[in-house]
Amino acid sequence: MVQVEGSAAPVSLKDVKIVSVLVDDEGNYGRIYSFGHYGPSTKANLLSIRTNASPSSLHISEDHMLFVVEDGVRKSVPASAVSVGDTLVTEFGDTTAVVRIKSAKARGGVYAPFTTSGTIVLSGIVASNYVAMQDSDFLVVAGIKTPFSFQWLAHTFQLPHRLMCNFFWSECKAETYTNEGVSSYVDVGLQLALWYVNQNAMCAGLVFGFVILPLLAILSVLDIVVSNPVSFTVTVVGIVVARKHVSVNRVGKA
């Protein structure tokens, strides 16, 4: 169940489309711009997690991430790593203990909405939009834990998707899905990620150093620019001025 902005009662994910929903523990709402998974008839094994925060259990796949608080530090971990007694983040800005975990079957399909913040509140618990590709909170390359969490990695690599939906809304409104119910756009990145985590140490290290790191650097800078109106305006003006300057120089030399 998710809290939709303007609705008095929580709404089932199967009835949610592109709307504004509660996304974090500070009472903020964010727009659902896409569904990473939209499978009304999909059958899947899930985890049913009960906490003291809500009378209803949270049903989530094992690799989808939740936010656990350990020694005052919040970290995103796959749901399969959560145990009874662990502390999760709630919609009210505090924490709650897990009191029961059991296996469950998907009833009424499987849905994974993507929000602009990368998080969403489900059954009173703050959950990630994304899945962890390893049984770890951080990406492990060649046996070495990197400083990049799967939450940050997934949200950063989703930046082009978010921008596309922001500027070319008709494309996202008509998004298509694979036979498994995965967004066609998301499936490309998912398959690449699955390929990467199954490579040997040498290949994984080379791809990380020469492909992933440069892409992350570019996307991080782009995210800062588009997230800050002032930076965005200055960048656009700078590009326009630079192009005019180059054109003037060419005309002068001619």
PDB file of N, CA, C and O in Angstrom, residues 48-58 66 82 86-90 95-100 122-125:
ATOM      1  N   SER A  48       7.308 -11.340   3.178  1.00  0.00           N
ATOM      2  CA  SER A  48       6.297 -10.585   3.911  1.00  0.00           C
ATOM      3  C   SER A  48       6.935 -10.123   5.213  1.00  0.00           C
ATOM      4  O   SER A  48       7.269 -10.935   6.082  1.00  0.00           O
ATOM      5  N   ILE A  49       7.127  -8.812   5.340  1.00  0.00           N
ATOM      6  CA  ILE A  49       7.838  -8.251   6.495  1.00  0.00           C
ATOM      7  C   ILE A  49       6.887  -7.435   7.345  1.00  0.00           C
ATOM      8  O   ILE A  49       6.294  -6.453   6.885  1.00  0.00           O
ATOM      9  N   ARG A  50       6.729  -7.830   8.597  1.00  0.00           N
ATOM     10  CA  ARG A  50       5.847  -7.126   9.531  1.00  0.00           C
ATOM     11  C   ARG A  50       6.682  -6.330  10.522  1.00  0.00           C
ATOM     12  O   ARG A  50       7.664  -6.836  11.059  1.00  0.00           O
ATOM     13  N   THR A  51       6.297  -5.090  10.738  1.00  0.00           N
ATOM     14  CA  THR A  51       6.972  -4.228  11.717  1.00  0.00           C
ATOM     15  C   THR A  51       5.944  -3.648  12.671  1.00  0.00           C
ATOM     16  O   THR A  51       4.728  -3.856  12.518  1.00  0.00           O
ATOM     17  N   ASN A  52       6.425  -2.915  13.647  1.00  0.00           N
ATOM     18  CA  ASN A  52       5.521  -2.249  14.585  1.00  0.00           C
ATOM     19  C   ASN A  52       4.914  -0.975  14.001  1.00  0.00           C
ATOM     20  O   ASN A  52       4.067  -0.344  14.614  1.00  0.00           O
ATOM     21  N   ALA A  53       5.359  -0.588  12.787  1.00  0.00           N
ATOM     22  CA  ALA A  53       4.926   0.682  12.201  1.00  0.00           C
ATOM     23  C   ALA A  53       3.558   0.608  11.546  1.00  0.00           C
ATOM     24  O   ALA A  53       2.891   1.624  11.379  1.00  0.00           O
ATOM     25  N   SER A  54       3.143  -0.597  11.153  1.00  0.00           N
ATOM     26  CA  SER A  54       1.895  -0.711  10.415  1.00  0.00           C
ATOM     27  C   SER A  54       1.249  -2.061  10.698  1.00  0.00           C
ATOM     28  O   SER A  54       1.941  -3.065  10.877  1.00  0.00           O
ATOM     29  N   PRO A  55      -0.096  -2.095  10.734  1.00  0.00           N
ATOM     30  CA  PRO A  55      -0.777  -3.371  10.939  1.00  0.00           C
ATOM     31  C   PRO A  55      -0.678  -4.288   9.725  1.00  0.00           C
ATOM     32  O   PRO A  55      -0.878  -5.499   9.825  1.00  0.00           O
ATOM     33  N   SER A  56      -0.357  -3.714   8.568  1.00  0.00           N
ATOM     34  CA  SER A  56      -0.234  -4.522   7.352  1.00  0.00           C
ATOM     35  C   SER A  56       1.236  -4.814   7.066  1.00  0.00           C
ATOM     36  O   SER A  56       2.114  -3.998   7.352  1.00  0.00           O
ATOM     37  N   SER A  57       1.497  -5.973   6.493  1.00  0.00           N
ATOM     38  CA  SER A  57       2.868  -6.372   6.187  1.00  0.00           C
ATOM     39  C   SER A  57       3.324  -5.770   4.862  1.00  0.00           C
ATOM     40  O   SER A  57       2.524  -5.484   3.978  1.00  0.00           O
ATOM     41  N   LEU A  58       4.624  -5.587   4.750  1.00  0.00           N
ATOM     42  CA  LEU A  58       5.228  -5.127   3.515  1.00  0.00           C
ATOM     43  C   LEU A  58       5.614  -6.349   2.694  1.00  0.00           C
ATOM     44  O   LEU A  58       6.338  -7.219   3.171  1.00  0.00           O
ATOM     45  N   LEU A  66      15.762  -2.207   1.205  1.00  0.00           N
ATOM     46  CA  LEU A  66      15.148  -1.471   2.316  1.00  0.00           C
ATOM     47  C   LEU A  66      16.254  -0.720   3.044  1.00  0.00           C
ATOM     48  O   LEU A  66      17.442  -1.002   2.856  1.00  0.00           O
ATOM     49  N   VAL A  82      17.589  -8.595   5.555  1.00  0.00           N
ATOM     50  CA  VAL A  82      16.905  -8.077   6.741  1.00  0.00           C
ATOM     51  C   VAL A  82      16.490  -9.237   7.644  1.00  0.00           C
ATOM     52  O   VAL A  82      16.007 -10.269   7.173  1.00  0.00           O
ATOM     53  N   ASP A  86      15.896  -6.261  13.235  1.00  0.00           N
ATOM     54  CA  ASP A  86      16.539  -5.150  12.535  1.00  0.00           C
ATOM     55  C   ASP A  86      15.667  -3.899  12.604  1.00  0.00           C
ATOM     56  O   ASP A  86      14.445  -3.976  12.760  1.00  0.00           O
ATOM     57  N   THR A  87      16.301  -2.763  12.449  1.00  0.00           N
ATOM     58  CA  THR A  87      15.604  -1.478  12.532  1.00  0.00           C
ATOM     59  C   THR A  87      15.454  -0.873  11.150  1.00  0.00           C
ATOM     60  O   THR A  87      16.438  -0.664  10.432  1.00  0.00           O
ATOM     61  N   LEU A  88      14.203  -0.578  10.757  1.00  0.00           N
ATOM     62  CA  LEU A  88      13.914   0.014   9.457  1.00  0.00           C
ATOM     63  C   LEU A  88      13.437   1.450   9.620  1.00  0.00           C
ATOM     64  O   LEU A  88      12.950   1.843  10.678  1.00  0.00           O
ATOM     65  N   VAL A  89      13.552   2.229   8.542  1.00  0.00           N
ATOM     66  CA  VAL A  89      13.132   3.630   8.547  1.00  0.00           C
ATOM     67  C   VAL A  89      11.648   3.720   8.206  1.00  0.00           C
ATOM     68  O   VAL A  89      11.179   3.077   7.256  1.00  0.00           O
ATOM     69  N   THR A  90      10.901   4.527   8.958  1.00  0.00           N
ATOM     70  CA  THR A  90       9.467   4.669   8.730  1.00  0.00           C
ATOM     71  C   THR A  90       9.136   6.016   8.097  1.00  0.00           C
ATOM     72  O   THR A  90       9.981   6.906   7.997  1.00  0.00           O
ATOM     73  N   THR A  95      12.244   5.148  13.476  1.00  0.00           N
ATOM     74  CA  THR A  95      12.561   3.780  13.078  1.00  0.00           C
ATOM     75  C   THR A  95      11.603   2.807  13.748  1.00  0.00           C
ATOM     76  O   THR A  95      10.910   3.152  14.711  1.00  0.00           O
ATOM     77  N   THR A  96      11.583   1.596  13.243  1.00  0.00           N
ATOM     78  CA  THR A  96      10.736   0.563  13.807  1.00  0.00           C
ATOM     79  C   THR A  96      11.429  -0.780  13.668  1.00  0.00           C
ATOM     80  O   THR A  96      12.249  -0.975  12.756  1.00  0.00           O
ATOM     81  N   ALA A  97      11.111  -1.691  14.560  1.00  0.00           N
ATOM     82  CA  ALA A  97      11.752  -3.005  14.554  1.00  0.00           C
ATOM     83  C   ALA A  97      10.956  -4.005  13.720  1.00  0.00           C
ATOM     84  O   ALA A  97       9.719  -3.971  13.686  1.00  0.00           O
ATOM     85  N   VAL A  98      11.678  -4.888  13.054  1.00  0.00           N
ATOM     86  CA  VAL A  98      11.048  -5.978  12.321  1.00  0.00           C
ATOM     87  C   VAL A  98      10.645  -7.055  13.323  1.00  0.00           C
ATOM     88  O   VAL A  98      11.476  -7.524  14.106  1.00  0.00           O
ATOM     89  N   VAL A  99       9.387  -7.448  13.277  1.00  0.00           N
ATOM     90  CA  VAL A  99       8.902  -8.428  14.248  1.00  0.00           C
ATOM     91  C   VAL A  99       8.612  -9.794  13.624  1.00  0.00           C
ATOM     92  O   VAL A  99       8.518 -10.795  14.340  1.00  0.00           O
ATOM     93  N   ARG A 100       8.468  -9.816  12.287  1.00  0.00           N
ATOM     94  CA  ARG A 100       8.194 -11.106  11.652  1.00  0.00           C
ATOM     95  C   ARG A 100       8.555 -11.040  10.166  1.00  0.00           C
ATOM     96  O   ARG A 100       8.307 -10.043   9.497  1.00  0.00           O
ATOM     97  N   LEU A 122       6.100   2.303   1.561  1.00  0.00           N
ATOM     98  CA  LEU A 122       5.180   1.187   1.375  1.00  0.00           C
ATOM     99  C   LEU A 122       4.832   0.592   2.734  1.00  0.00           C
ATOM    100  O   LEU A 122       5.735   0.210   3.485  1.00  0.00           O
ATOM    101  N   SER A 123       3.538   0.544   3.028  1.00  0.00           N
ATOM    102  CA  SER A 123       3.080  -0.006   4.312  1.00  0.00           C
ATOM    103  C   SER A 123       3.815   0.640   5.479  1.00  0.00           C
ATOM    104  O   SER A 123       4.179  -0.023   6.455  1.00  0.00           O
ATOM    105  N   GLY A 124       4.038   1.957   5.368  1.00  0.00           N
ATOM    106  CA  GLY A 124       4.659   2.713   6.445  1.00  0.00           C
ATOM    107  C   GLY A 124       6.172   2.643   6.500  1.00  0.00           C
ATOM    108  O   GLY A 124       6.794   3.268   7.353  1.00  0.00           O
ATOM    109  N   ILE A 125       6.797   1.896   5.577  1.00  0.00           N
ATOM    110  CA  ILE A 125       8.251   1.705   5.575  1.00  0.00           C
ATOM    111  C   ILE A 125       8.862   2.362   4.337  1.00  0.00           C
ATOM    112  O   ILE A 125       8.340   2.233   3.231  1.00  0.00           O
TER     113      ILE A 125
END
